[in-house]
Amino acid sequence: PKKYNINAWYIRLKSGGQVMSHIHDGWLSGVIYIKKTSKKKLNFTSEGELEVNYRFSNLKKFKKNLFRKTILVKEGNLVLFPSSLPHRVIPYKGSQERLSIAFDMKPLR
């Protein structure tokens, strides 16, 4: 689109924090990872990672591990995805905070 708005916010997670499965009201969404505990310091490699899926977590097929993909990221990474794609942050158990900046791009009419 030639004209659009970008709305951004930060997500600060401490141990036990998570973001439940949701979608955004936009066209394109993204996350920039500012601060993240390294994999070596976490018990499970998926803790605090972004997970995208084709279904919301309350559906049976989601619970059977169908239609979902965990995206492993490092500090400084940028992940872009369609705003309509359901996604979540897997519960985080690190000792340091996890900090990211998320944003949506929405076309103007």
PDB file of C-alpha atoms in Angstrom:
ATOM      1  CA  PRO A   1       0.000   0.000   0.000  1.00  0.00           C
ATOM      2  CA  LYS A   2       1.101   3.568  -0.703  1.00  0.00           C
ATOM      3  CA  LYS A   3      -0.384   4.968   2.532  1.00  0.00           C
ATOM      4  CA  TYR A   4      -0.227   3.164   5.855  1.00  0.00           C
ATOM      5  CA  ASN A   5       0.095   3.547   9.618  1.00  0.00           C
ATOM      6  CA  ILE A   6       2.582   1.701  11.815  1.00  0.00           C
ATOM      7  CA  ASN A   7       1.670   1.020  15.420  1.00  0.00           C
ATOM      8  CA  ALA A   8       4.389  -0.327  17.737  1.00  0.00           C
ATOM      9  CA  TRP A   9       4.725  -1.425  21.384  1.00  0.00           C
ATOM     10  CA  TYR A  10       7.244  -3.222  23.562  1.00  0.00           C
ATOM     11  CA  ILE A  11       6.851  -6.610  25.222  1.00  0.00           C
ATOM     12  CA  ARG A  12       8.790  -7.171  28.430  1.00  0.00           C
ATOM     13  CA  LEU A  13       8.599 -10.693  29.833  1.00  0.00           C
ATOM     14  CA  LYS A  14      10.077 -11.961  33.071  1.00  0.00           C
ATOM     15  CA  SER A  15      10.210 -15.578  34.245  1.00  0.00           C
ATOM     16  CA  GLY A  16       6.774 -17.165  33.872  1.00  0.00           C
ATOM     17  CA  GLY A  17       5.638 -14.613  31.286  1.00  0.00           C
ATOM     18  CA  GLN A  18       3.937 -15.521  28.036  1.00  0.00           C
ATOM     19  CA  VAL A  19       1.724 -14.073  25.323  1.00  0.00           C
ATOM     20  CA  MET A  20      -1.364 -16.136  24.485  1.00  0.00           C
ATOM     21  CA  SER A  21      -2.303 -17.029  20.899  1.00  0.00           C
ATOM     22  CA  HIS A  22      -3.783 -14.072  19.017  1.00  0.00           C
ATOM     23  CA  ILE A  23      -3.894 -12.209  15.695  1.00  0.00           C
ATOM     24  CA  HIS A  24      -3.463  -8.517  14.872  1.00  0.00           C
ATOM     25  CA  ASP A  25      -5.630  -5.971  13.100  1.00  0.00           C
ATOM     26  CA  GLY A  26      -3.323  -5.038  10.299  1.00  0.00           C
ATOM     27  CA  TRP A  27      -1.702  -6.164   7.069  1.00  0.00           C
ATOM     28  CA  LEU A  28       1.854  -6.967   8.145  1.00  0.00           C
ATOM     29  CA  SER A  29       3.171  -7.596  11.674  1.00  0.00           C
ATOM     30  CA  GLY A  30       6.678  -7.963  13.005  1.00  0.00           C
ATOM     31  CA  VAL A  31       8.870  -8.391  16.059  1.00  0.00           C
ATOM     32  CA  ILE A  32      12.387  -7.097  16.701  1.00  0.00           C
ATOM     33  CA  TYR A  33      14.245  -8.915  19.481  1.00  0.00           C
ATOM     34  CA  ILE A  34      16.140  -6.504  21.735  1.00  0.00           C
ATOM     35  CA  LYS A  35      17.119  -8.644  24.733  1.00  0.00           C
ATOM     36  CA  LYS A  36      16.905 -12.409  24.986  1.00  0.00           C
ATOM     37  CA  THR A  37      18.487 -15.117  27.137  1.00  0.00           C
ATOM     38  CA  SER A  38      20.695 -17.448  25.118  1.00  0.00           C
ATOM     39  CA  LYS A  39      19.548 -21.029  24.496  1.00  0.00           C
ATOM     40  CA  LYS A  40      22.406 -22.421  26.595  1.00  0.00           C
ATOM     41  CA  LYS A  41      20.970 -20.756  29.704  1.00  0.00           C
ATOM     42  CA  LEU A  42      17.430 -22.120  29.241  1.00  0.00           C
ATOM     43  CA  ASN A  43      16.234 -25.627  30.094  1.00  0.00           C
ATOM     44  CA  PHE A  44      14.183 -26.054  26.913  1.00  0.00           C
ATOM     45  CA  THR A  45      15.039 -24.557  23.537  1.00  0.00           C
ATOM     46  CA  SER A  46      11.469 -23.367  22.906  1.00  0.00           C
ATOM     47  CA  GLU A  47      11.059 -21.253  26.074  1.00  0.00           C
ATOM     48  CA  GLY A  48      10.212 -17.656  25.203  1.00  0.00           C
ATOM     49  CA  GLU A  49      10.194 -18.331  21.451  1.00  0.00           C
ATOM     50  CA  LEU A  50       7.656 -17.109  18.912  1.00  0.00           C
ATOM     51  CA  GLU A  51       5.272 -19.804  17.747  1.00  0.00           C
ATOM     52  CA  VAL A  52       3.062 -19.351  14.688  1.00  0.00           C
ATOM     53  CA  ASN A  53       0.144 -21.590  13.841  1.00  0.00           C
ATOM     54  CA  TYR A  54      -2.808 -21.926  11.519  1.00  0.00           C
ATOM     55  CA  ARG A  55      -5.249 -22.523  14.348  1.00  0.00           C
ATOM     56  CA  PHE A  56      -5.847 -21.066  17.792  1.00  0.00           C
ATOM     57  CA  SER A  57      -4.602 -23.046  20.800  1.00  0.00           C
ATOM     58  CA  ASN A  58      -8.078 -23.986  22.025  1.00  0.00           C
ATOM     59  CA  LEU A  59      -8.677 -26.266  19.035  1.00  0.00           C
ATOM     60  CA  LYS A  60      -7.970 -30.021  19.206  1.00  0.00           C
ATOM     61  CA  LYS A  61      -5.703 -30.056  16.145  1.00  0.00           C
ATOM     62  CA  PHE A  62      -3.411 -27.442  17.721  1.00  0.00           C
ATOM     63  CA  LYS A  63      -3.010 -29.615  20.812  1.00  0.00           C
ATOM     64  CA  LYS A  64      -1.894 -32.475  18.562  1.00  0.00           C
ATOM     65  CA  ASN A  65       1.052 -30.332  17.317  1.00  0.00           C
ATOM     66  CA  LEU A  66      -0.445 -29.912  13.848  1.00  0.00           C
ATOM     67  CA  PHE A  67      -0.093 -26.642  11.967  1.00  0.00           C
ATOM     68  CA  ARG A  68       2.453 -24.964  14.253  1.00  0.00           C
ATOM     69  CA  LYS A  69       6.035 -23.810  13.853  1.00  0.00           C
ATOM     70  CA  THR A  70       8.423 -22.497  16.492  1.00  0.00           C
ATOM     71  CA  ILE A  71      10.673 -19.708  15.239  1.00  0.00           C
ATOM     72  CA  LEU A  72      14.055 -19.686  16.987  1.00  0.00           C
ATOM     73  CA  VAL A  73      15.456 -16.153  17.145  1.00  0.00           C
ATOM     74  CA  LYS A  74      18.462 -14.275  18.494  1.00  0.00           C
ATOM     75  CA  GLU A  75      18.899 -10.721  19.729  1.00  0.00           C
ATOM     76  CA  GLY A  76      18.736  -8.330  16.791  1.00  0.00           C
ATOM     77  CA  ASN A  77      16.546 -10.612  14.649  1.00  0.00           C
ATOM     78  CA  LEU A  78      13.487  -9.260  12.861  1.00  0.00           C
ATOM     79  CA  VAL A  79      10.540 -11.581  12.149  1.00  0.00           C
ATOM     80  CA  LEU A  80       7.798 -10.478   9.714  1.00  0.00           C
ATOM     81  CA  PHE A  81       4.472 -12.284   9.224  1.00  0.00           C
ATOM     82  CA  PRO A  82       0.915 -11.602   8.027  1.00  0.00           C
ATOM     83  CA  SER A  83      -1.158  -9.962  10.772  1.00  0.00           C
ATOM     84  CA  SER A  84      -3.852 -12.620  10.304  1.00  0.00           C
ATOM     85  CA  LEU A  85      -1.488 -15.462  11.302  1.00  0.00           C
ATOM     86  CA  PRO A  86      -2.216 -16.702  14.853  1.00  0.00           C
ATOM     87  CA  HIS A  87       0.902 -16.564  17.024  1.00  0.00           C
ATOM     88  CA  ARG A  88       2.029 -16.651  20.655  1.00  0.00           C
ATOM     89  CA  VAL A  89       5.110 -16.508  22.867  1.00  0.00           C
ATOM     90  CA  ILE A  90       5.852 -19.847  24.525  1.00  0.00           C
ATOM     91  CA  PRO A  91       6.077 -19.439  28.352  1.00  0.00           C
ATOM     92  CA  TYR A  92       9.422 -17.944  29.298  1.00  0.00           C
ATOM     93  CA  LYS A  93      11.395 -19.194  32.306  1.00  0.00           C
ATOM     94  CA  GLY A  94      14.682 -17.318  31.944  1.00  0.00           C
ATOM     95  CA  SER A  95      16.211 -15.419  34.842  1.00  0.00           C
ATOM     96  CA  GLN A  96      16.718 -12.210  32.831  1.00  0.00           C
ATOM     97  CA  GLU A  97      13.991 -10.193  31.139  1.00  0.00           C
ATOM     98  CA  ARG A  98      13.069 -10.851  27.508  1.00  0.00           C
ATOM     99  CA  LEU A  99      12.483  -7.614  25.606  1.00  0.00           C
ATOM    100  CA  SER A 100      11.078  -7.180  22.109  1.00  0.00           C
ATOM    101  CA  ILE A 101       9.341  -4.530  20.044  1.00  0.00           C
ATOM    102  CA  ALA A 102       6.296  -5.617  18.052  1.00  0.00           C
ATOM    103  CA  PHE A 103       4.550  -3.633  15.334  1.00  0.00           C
ATOM    104  CA  ASP A 104       1.694  -3.695  12.837  1.00  0.00           C
ATOM    105  CA  MET A 105       1.443  -2.021   9.471  1.00  0.00           C
ATOM    106  CA  LYS A 106      -2.119  -1.200   8.454  1.00  0.00           C
ATOM    107  CA  PRO A 107      -3.086   0.288   5.092  1.00  0.00           C
ATOM    108  CA  LEU A 108      -5.012   3.567   5.103  1.00  0.00           C
ATOM    109  CA  ARG A 109      -8.163   3.707   3.061  1.00  0.00           C
TER     110      ARG A 109
END
